[in-house]
Amino acid sequence: MARELSPQEKLDLITSQLQEVLKPEILEDVIIKQNRPLVIYWGTATTGRPHCGYFVPMVKLAHFLRAGCRVKILLADIHAFLDNLKAPIELVNYRAEYYRFVVTSLLKALNVPIDKLEFVLGSSYQLSKEYTMDIFRLSSMVTEHDAKKAGAEVVKQVENAPLSGLIYPLMQALDEEHLGVDAQFGGVDQRKIFTLAQETLPRIGYKERAHLMNPMVPGLAGGKMSSSDPDSKIDILDNADAVKRKIKKAFAAPREVEGNGIISFVEYVLLPVSALSRDDGTGEFVVNRKEGEEPLKYSNIEDLKADYREDKLTPQLLKAAVTEALNNLLAPIQEEFQASKEWQEVEKKAYPPPPEPEKKKKKPKDKGSRYPGGKGPVTAQPDGSVEGKDADKVSVGEDAREAMEKLAV
């Protein structure tokens, strides 16, 4: 059993590997001065299928739980509907349930105690009279320009955008109050929403919260990891062959470290995950080489990056090692999925296969009426002659001689 951490150790673990923390004094007041568990929430809009990029926030949730925090996971079903209809209203409840299965299984795979973990469905309180009135109060103080700016990196941007995209950031700010938390955790892409919350909540009588931000980790294709881009992400339920194929295709230029999604995955997932299971808190990433050569072992991402720049660690070696480590990480999750009929049923309802496109029926070619057997004023007879009111125009004669005369042969 892991030893109890001191308040300062808890604070250090909570803030480790983050890109930025807004209002860190709130964390210090709660953890060190008040010496009580920090209450923090992480929200996820239940839209596309969760992918391996979700391991990045899961590692931090594991840190929060290890530090004794009370963690609330908001399954933001209404947010999912508001974000340019990314999730049809008929499917959001099923998708929220699917996310609950996935997040629970991910944390269990990290060997994290989840007794202080709480799932909250957004619609369970966001449809209340009190919450609705708060939306009205906040919307009377936030301009259209500021609401659009706040959601620019989170809400899907389209021409002639629907009003729902402006409501989205207001709701995310209000969730802090209605969930009763000390802090909110998310990616650095949500910084503008966090700033909006800090500026506006006190104006309607609510306190400021701390905000903890993860860096944005590149996807396998080099850009942002996205549920809507199959080439940029690996699904939680992808089998070993699919994982191998996708990592093999991933962008990883030799000697180039910046923007390398494979190295980022080692830095923000594989090394921290390894550290969670070791008593000394130090992770290890092993790269096996050909027979007779010692494997490369890394406990520090800077050492790995240095070897990669020198081409001692090649893209091929790195990809093979990441493939093996990731498949080992996914195996217990997929085993749990295969063993759970309930999870499988929810998955089918949450992400039904698209309907097959209707096959176009072949239209019969209109050959006209002036051919043997064609419909119209002329009908072909078995002996080769034609009958009908226009028979004299079509027929070339009753015998060879007459035909030759008509054709001027």
Coordinates of C-alpha atoms in Angstrom, one line a residue:
M1 CA 0.0 0.0 0.0
A2 CA 1.4 3.4 -1.0
R3 CA 2.4 5.7 1.9
E4 CA 0.5 8.8 2.8
L5 CA 1.9 11.9 1.1
S6 CA 2.6 15.2 2.9
P7 CA 0.6 18.3 1.9
Q8 CA 3.6 19.6 0.0
E9 CA 4.1 16.3 -1.8
K10 CA 0.4 16.3 -2.7
L11 CA 0.7 19.8 -4.1
D12 CA 3.8 18.9 -6.1
L13 CA 2.1 15.8 -7.6
I14 CA -1.0 17.7 -8.5
T15 CA 0.9 20.3 -10.4
S16 CA 3.5 18.0 -12.0
Q17 CA 3.7 17.9 -15.8
L18 CA 1.2 20.7 -16.2
Q19 CA 1.8 23.5 -18.7
E20 CA 0.1 26.2 -16.6
V21 CA -1.8 26.8 -13.4
L22 CA -4.0 29.8 -12.9
K23 CA -4.5 30.9 -9.2
P24 CA -2.1 28.4 -7.6
E25 CA -2.7 30.2 -4.3
I26 CA -6.1 28.5 -4.2
L27 CA -4.5 25.1 -4.3
E28 CA -2.0 26.1 -1.6
D29 CA -4.8 27.4 0.7
V30 CA -6.9 24.2 0.4
I31 CA -4.1 21.6 0.6
I32 CA -1.6 23.2 2.9
K33 CA -3.4 25.8 5.0
Q34 CA -6.8 24.1 5.3
N35 CA -5.2 20.6 5.0
R36 CA -8.3 19.1 3.3
P37 CA -8.8 17.2 0.0
L38 CA -8.9 19.4 -3.1
V39 CA -12.2 19.0 -5.0
I40 CA -11.5 19.2 -8.7
Y41 CA -13.4 18.4 -11.8
W42 CA -12.6 17.4 -15.4
G43 CA -15.3 17.6 -18.0
T44 CA -15.5 15.8 -21.3
A45 CA -18.1 16.4 -24.0
T46 CA -19.5 12.9 -25.0
T47 CA -19.1 13.2 -28.7
G48 CA -16.7 10.9 -30.7
R49 CA -15.3 7.6 -29.5
P50 CA -12.6 8.1 -26.8
H51 CA -9.1 7.4 -28.2
C52 CA -5.7 6.8 -26.7
G53 CA -5.2 10.6 -26.3
Y54 CA -7.5 10.2 -23.3
F55 CA -4.6 8.5 -21.4
V56 CA -3.1 12.0 -21.1
P57 CA -5.8 13.5 -18.8
M58 CA -6.2 10.0 -17.2
V59 CA -2.6 10.2 -15.9
K60 CA -3.3 13.5 -14.3
L61 CA -6.6 12.2 -12.8
A62 CA -4.5 9.4 -11.4
H63 CA -2.1 12.0 -9.8
F64 CA -5.1 13.8 -8.3
L65 CA -6.5 10.6 -6.8
R66 CA -3.1 9.6 -5.5
A67 CA -2.8 13.0 -3.9
G68 CA -6.1 12.4 -2.1
C69 CA -8.2 14.8 -4.2
R70 CA -12.0 14.3 -4.7
V71 CA -12.3 14.0 -8.4
K72 CA -15.6 14.7 -10.3
I73 CA -15.8 13.7 -13.9
L74 CA -18.5 15.7 -15.8
L75 CA -20.0 13.7 -18.6
A76 CA -21.1 16.7 -20.5
D77 CA -24.0 15.4 -22.5
I78 CA -25.6 18.8 -23.1
H79 CA -22.3 20.3 -24.1
A80 CA -21.9 17.6 -26.6
F81 CA -25.3 18.5 -28.2
L82 CA -24.5 22.2 -28.1
D83 CA -21.1 21.8 -29.9
N84 CA -22.5 22.2 -33.4
L85 CA -24.6 19.0 -33.1
K86 CA -21.5 16.8 -32.9
A87 CA -23.7 14.3 -31.0
P88 CA -27.3 13.9 -31.9
I89 CA -29.6 14.4 -28.9
E90 CA -30.9 10.8 -29.4
L91 CA -27.4 9.4 -28.8
V92 CA -25.9 11.6 -26.1
N93 CA -27.2 9.6 -23.2
Y94 CA -25.8 6.4 -24.6
R95 CA -22.5 8.1 -25.4
A96 CA -22.3 9.5 -21.8
E97 CA -22.7 5.9 -20.5
Y98 CA -20.1 4.6 -22.9
Y99 CA -17.6 7.3 -21.7
R100 CA -18.3 6.2 -18.1
F101 CA -17.3 2.7 -19.0
V102 CA -14.1 3.8 -20.8
V103 CA -12.9 6.3 -18.2
T104 CA -13.4 3.8 -15.4
S105 CA -11.6 1.1 -17.3
L106 CA -8.7 3.4 -18.2
L107 CA -8.2 4.4 -14.6
K108 CA -8.4 0.7 -13.5
A109 CA -5.7 -0.1 -16.1
L110 CA -3.5 2.5 -14.4
N111 CA -4.0 0.7 -11.1
V112 CA -5.5 3.8 -9.6
P113 CA -8.0 3.6 -6.6
I114 CA -11.2 5.1 -7.7
D115 CA -13.1 5.2 -4.4
K116 CA -12.8 9.1 -4.5
L117 CA -14.0 9.3 -8.1
E118 CA -17.5 10.6 -8.9
F119 CA -19.3 10.7 -12.3
V120 CA -21.8 13.5 -12.8
L121 CA -24.1 13.7 -15.9
G122 CA -24.4 17.3 -17.0
S123 CA -28.1 17.1 -17.7
S124 CA -28.7 15.9 -14.1
Y125 CA -28.3 19.5 -12.9
Q126 CA -27.9 21.8 -16.0
L127 CA -31.7 21.6 -16.6
S128 CA -32.6 22.9 -13.2
K129 CA -34.3 26.2 -12.6
E130 CA -31.3 27.6 -10.6
Y131 CA -28.8 26.7 -13.3
T132 CA -31.0 28.1 -16.1
M133 CA -31.4 31.4 -14.1
D134 CA -27.6 31.6 -13.8
I135 CA -27.2 31.2 -17.5
F136 CA -29.5 34.1 -18.0
R137 CA -27.6 36.2 -15.4
L138 CA -24.3 35.4 -17.0
S139 CA -25.5 36.0 -20.5
S140 CA -26.6 39.5 -19.5
M141 CA -23.0 40.3 -18.6
V142 CA -20.9 38.5 -21.3
T143 CA -20.8 40.0 -24.8
E144 CA -21.2 38.0 -28.0
H145 CA -17.6 38.8 -28.8
D146 CA -16.2 37.5 -25.5
A147 CA -18.3 34.3 -25.6
K148 CA -17.2 33.5 -29.1
K149 CA -13.5 34.3 -28.2
A150 CA -13.7 32.0 -25.2
G151 CA -14.9 29.0 -27.1
A152 CA -12.8 29.6 -30.2
E153 CA -10.4 26.7 -29.6
V154 CA -13.0 24.3 -28.1
V155 CA -16.2 24.8 -29.9
K156 CA -16.3 23.8 -33.6
Q157 CA -16.1 27.0 -35.7
V158 CA -18.3 27.3 -38.7
E159 CA -19.7 30.1 -40.9
N160 CA -23.0 31.5 -39.6
A161 CA -22.4 29.6 -36.3
P162 CA -25.5 28.6 -34.2
L163 CA -26.1 30.4 -30.9
S164 CA -25.4 27.2 -29.0
G165 CA -21.6 27.8 -29.5
L166 CA -21.9 31.0 -27.4
I167 CA -23.8 29.2 -24.6
Y168 CA -21.2 26.4 -24.3
P169 CA -18.4 28.5 -22.6
L170 CA -20.9 30.1 -20.2
M171 CA -22.0 26.7 -19.1
Q172 CA -18.5 25.4 -18.6
A173 CA -17.8 28.4 -16.3
L174 CA -21.0 27.9 -14.3
D175 CA -20.2 24.2 -13.9
E176 CA -17.5 25.1 -11.4
E177 CA -20.1 26.6 -9.0
H178 CA -22.8 24.0 -9.5
L179 CA -20.4 21.1 -9.0
G180 CA -19.0 22.7 -5.8
V181 CA -15.3 22.4 -6.7
D182 CA -12.1 24.2 -5.8
A183 CA -10.5 23.8 -9.3
Q184 CA -11.1 22.8 -12.8
F185 CA -8.7 20.7 -14.9
G186 CA -8.4 20.6 -18.7
G187 CA -6.2 21.1 -21.7
V188 CA -4.4 24.4 -22.4
D189 CA -6.8 24.8 -25.4
Q190 CA -9.5 25.7 -22.8
R191 CA -7.5 28.6 -21.3
K192 CA -9.8 31.3 -22.7
I193 CA -12.9 29.6 -21.1
F194 CA -11.0 29.3 -17.8
T195 CA -10.2 33.0 -18.0
L196 CA -13.8 33.8 -18.8
A197 CA -14.8 31.9 -15.6
Q198 CA -12.4 33.8 -13.4
E199 CA -13.5 37.1 -14.8
T200 CA -17.3 36.6 -14.7
L201 CA -18.2 34.3 -11.9
P202 CA -17.4 36.9 -9.2
R203 CA -19.7 39.3 -11.0
I204 CA -22.7 37.1 -10.2
G205 CA -21.5 36.4 -6.6
Y206 CA -19.5 33.2 -7.0
K207 CA -15.9 32.6 -6.0
E208 CA -12.9 32.2 -8.3
R209 CA -11.5 28.7 -8.9
A210 CA -8.0 27.5 -9.7
H211 CA -7.4 26.1 -13.2
L212 CA -4.9 23.4 -14.1
M213 CA -3.9 22.9 -17.7
N214 CA -2.3 20.0 -19.5
P215 CA -0.2 20.7 -22.6
M216 CA -1.7 19.7 -26.0
V217 CA -0.1 16.5 -27.1
P218 CA 0.4 16.0 -30.9
G219 CA -1.6 13.2 -32.6
L220 CA -0.1 10.4 -34.6
A221 CA -0.4 12.5 -37.8
G222 CA 1.6 15.4 -36.3
G223 CA -1.4 17.7 -35.5
K224 CA -4.0 17.7 -32.7
M225 CA -5.3 14.3 -31.8
S226 CA -8.9 14.2 -32.8
S227 CA -11.8 11.8 -32.6
S228 CA -12.9 12.8 -36.1
D229 CA -9.6 12.1 -37.8
P230 CA -9.0 8.3 -38.0
D231 CA -5.3 8.8 -39.0
S232 CA -4.5 11.0 -35.9
K233 CA -5.7 8.6 -33.2
I234 CA -5.9 5.1 -31.9
D235 CA -9.3 4.0 -30.6
I236 CA -9.4 2.4 -27.1
L237 CA -10.8 -0.7 -28.7
D238 CA -8.5 -1.0 -31.6
N239 CA -6.9 -4.5 -31.7
A240 CA -3.2 -5.2 -31.7
D241 CA -2.9 -5.3 -35.5
A242 CA -4.7 -2.0 -35.9
V243 CA -2.5 -0.4 -33.3
K244 CA 0.6 -1.7 -35.1
R245 CA -0.6 -0.5 -38.4
K246 CA -1.5 3.0 -37.2
I247 CA 1.7 3.6 -35.3
K248 CA 3.7 2.4 -38.3
K249 CA 2.0 5.0 -40.4
A250 CA 2.5 7.7 -37.8
F251 CA 4.5 10.8 -38.5
A252 CA 8.0 10.5 -36.9
A253 CA 10.8 12.1 -38.9
P254 CA 14.3 10.9 -38.0
R255 CA 16.2 13.1 -35.6
E256 CA 13.2 15.5 -35.3
V257 CA 11.7 15.8 -31.8
E258 CA 9.4 18.8 -32.1
G259 CA 5.9 17.9 -33.1
N260 CA 6.7 14.2 -32.9
G261 CA 3.5 12.5 -31.6
I262 CA 5.2 9.2 -30.8
I263 CA 7.7 10.9 -28.5
S264 CA 5.0 13.0 -26.9
F265 CA 3.0 9.8 -26.2
V266 CA 6.1 8.3 -24.4
E267 CA 6.5 11.6 -22.4
Y268 CA 2.9 12.2 -21.4
V269 CA 1.5 8.6 -21.2
L270 CA 4.0 5.7 -21.2
L271 CA 6.6 7.1 -18.8
P272 CA 4.0 8.5 -16.3
V273 CA 1.9 5.3 -16.4
S274 CA 5.0 3.3 -15.7
A275 CA 5.8 5.6 -12.7
L276 CA 2.4 5.0 -11.2
S277 CA 3.2 1.4 -10.6
R278 CA 6.7 1.9 -9.2
D279 CA 7.5 2.6 -5.6
D280 CA 10.1 5.2 -6.4
G281 CA 7.8 7.1 -8.7
T282 CA 10.2 6.9 -11.6
G283 CA 8.9 5.6 -14.9
E284 CA 10.8 3.4 -17.3
F285 CA 10.4 3.0 -21.1
V286 CA 12.2 0.0 -22.7
V287 CA 13.2 -0.2 -26.4
N288 CA 14.2 -3.7 -27.5
R289 CA 16.8 -3.9 -30.2
K290 CA 18.0 -6.8 -32.4
E291 CA 19.3 -10.0 -30.8
G292 CA 22.6 -9.6 -29.2
E293 CA 22.2 -5.9 -28.5
E294 CA 21.3 -4.5 -25.0
P295 CA 17.8 -2.8 -24.9
L296 CA 17.7 0.9 -24.5
K297 CA 16.1 1.9 -21.2
Y298 CA 14.8 5.4 -20.4
S299 CA 13.6 6.9 -17.2
N300 CA 14.0 10.5 -18.4
I301 CA 12.4 11.9 -21.6
E302 CA 15.4 14.2 -22.2
D303 CA 17.7 11.2 -22.6
L304 CA 15.3 9.6 -25.0
K305 CA 15.1 12.8 -27.1
A306 CA 18.9 13.1 -27.1
D307 CA 19.3 9.6 -28.5
Y308 CA 16.6 10.3 -31.1
R309 CA 18.4 13.4 -32.3
E310 CA 21.6 11.4 -32.7
D311 CA 19.6 8.6 -34.5
K312 CA 20.8 6.1 -31.9
L313 CA 17.1 5.6 -31.3
T314 CA 15.5 5.3 -34.8
P315 CA 11.9 5.9 -35.7
Q316 CA 11.5 2.2 -36.4
L317 CA 12.9 1.1 -33.0
L318 CA 10.7 3.8 -31.2
K319 CA 7.6 2.8 -33.0
A320 CA 8.0 -0.9 -32.3
A321 CA 8.6 -0.2 -28.6
V322 CA 5.5 2.2 -28.4
T323 CA 3.4 -0.4 -30.2
E324 CA 4.3 -3.1 -27.6
A325 CA 3.8 -0.8 -24.6
L326 CA 0.5 0.5 -25.8
N327 CA -0.9 -2.9 -26.7
N328 CA 0.1 -4.1 -23.2
L329 CA -1.8 -1.1 -21.7
L330 CA -4.9 -1.6 -23.8
A331 CA -5.1 -5.4 -23.3
P332 CA -6.9 -5.3 -19.9
I333 CA -9.3 -2.6 -21.1
Q334 CA -10.3 -4.7 -24.1
E335 CA -10.6 -7.8 -22.1
E336 CA -13.0 -6.0 -19.8
F337 CA -15.0 -4.8 -22.8
Q338 CA -15.2 -8.4 -24.2
A339 CA -16.4 -9.7 -20.8
S340 CA -19.1 -7.0 -20.3
K341 CA -22.3 -7.5 -22.3
E342 CA -23.7 -4.3 -20.9
W343 CA -20.7 -2.3 -22.2
Q344 CA -21.0 -3.9 -25.6
E345 CA -24.7 -3.1 -25.8
V346 CA -24.1 0.5 -24.9
E347 CA -21.3 0.7 -27.5
K348 CA -23.7 -0.4 -30.2
K349 CA -26.3 2.1 -29.2
A350 CA -23.8 5.0 -28.8
Y351 CA -22.1 4.5 -32.1
P352 CA -24.4 2.7 -34.4
P353 CA -22.9 1.8 -37.8
P354 CA -23.9 4.3 -40.5
P355 CA -26.8 3.1 -42.7
E356 CA -25.6 1.5 -46.0
P357 CA -26.2 3.8 -48.9
E358 CA -29.1 2.8 -51.2
K359 CA -28.0 1.1 -54.3
K360 CA -29.0 3.0 -57.4
K361 CA -31.5 1.2 -59.5
K362 CA -30.5 0.8 -63.1
K363 CA -32.9 2.6 -65.4
P364 CA -33.8 0.7 -68.5
K365 CA -32.2 2.3 -71.5
D366 CA -34.7 4.0 -73.8
K367 CA -33.8 2.6 -77.2
G368 CA -36.7 4.3 -78.9
S369 CA -39.4 2.6 -80.8
R370 CA -37.7 2.1 -84.2
Y371 CA -36.1 -1.2 -83.6
P372 CA -37.5 -4.8 -83.8
G373 CA -39.5 -5.4 -80.6
G374 CA -39.6 -1.7 -79.6
K375 CA -42.9 -0.2 -78.4
G376 CA -44.6 2.2 -80.7
P377 CA -46.4 2.4 -84.0
V378 CA -44.2 -0.3 -85.5
T379 CA -44.0 -3.9 -84.3
A380 CA -41.5 -6.5 -85.5
Q381 CA -42.8 -9.9 -86.6
P382 CA -41.1 -13.3 -86.3
D383 CA -40.4 -13.5 -90.1
G384 CA -38.5 -10.2 -89.9
S385 CA -41.2 -8.0 -91.4
V386 CA -42.8 -5.1 -89.5
E387 CA -46.3 -4.1 -88.9
G388 CA -47.9 -0.8 -87.9
K389 CA -49.0 2.6 -89.3
D390 CA -45.4 3.5 -90.0
A391 CA -44.4 0.2 -91.4
D392 CA -43.9 1.6 -94.8
K393 CA -41.3 4.1 -93.5
V394 CA -39.4 1.4 -91.6
S395 CA -39.7 -1.6 -94.0
V396 CA -37.1 -1.9 -96.7
G397 CA -39.3 -4.3 -98.7
E398 CA -40.9 -7.6 -98.8
D399 CA -38.0 -9.4 -100.6
A400 CA -34.4 -8.9 -101.6
R401 CA -35.2 -7.3 -104.9
E402 CA -37.5 -4.7 -103.5
A403 CA -35.1 -3.9 -100.7
M404 CA -32.3 -3.3 -103.1
E405 CA -34.5 -1.0 -105.1
K406 CA -35.5 1.0 -102.0
L407 CA -31.8 1.3 -101.0
A408 CA -30.9 2.2 -104.5
V409 CA -28.4 -0.6 -104.8

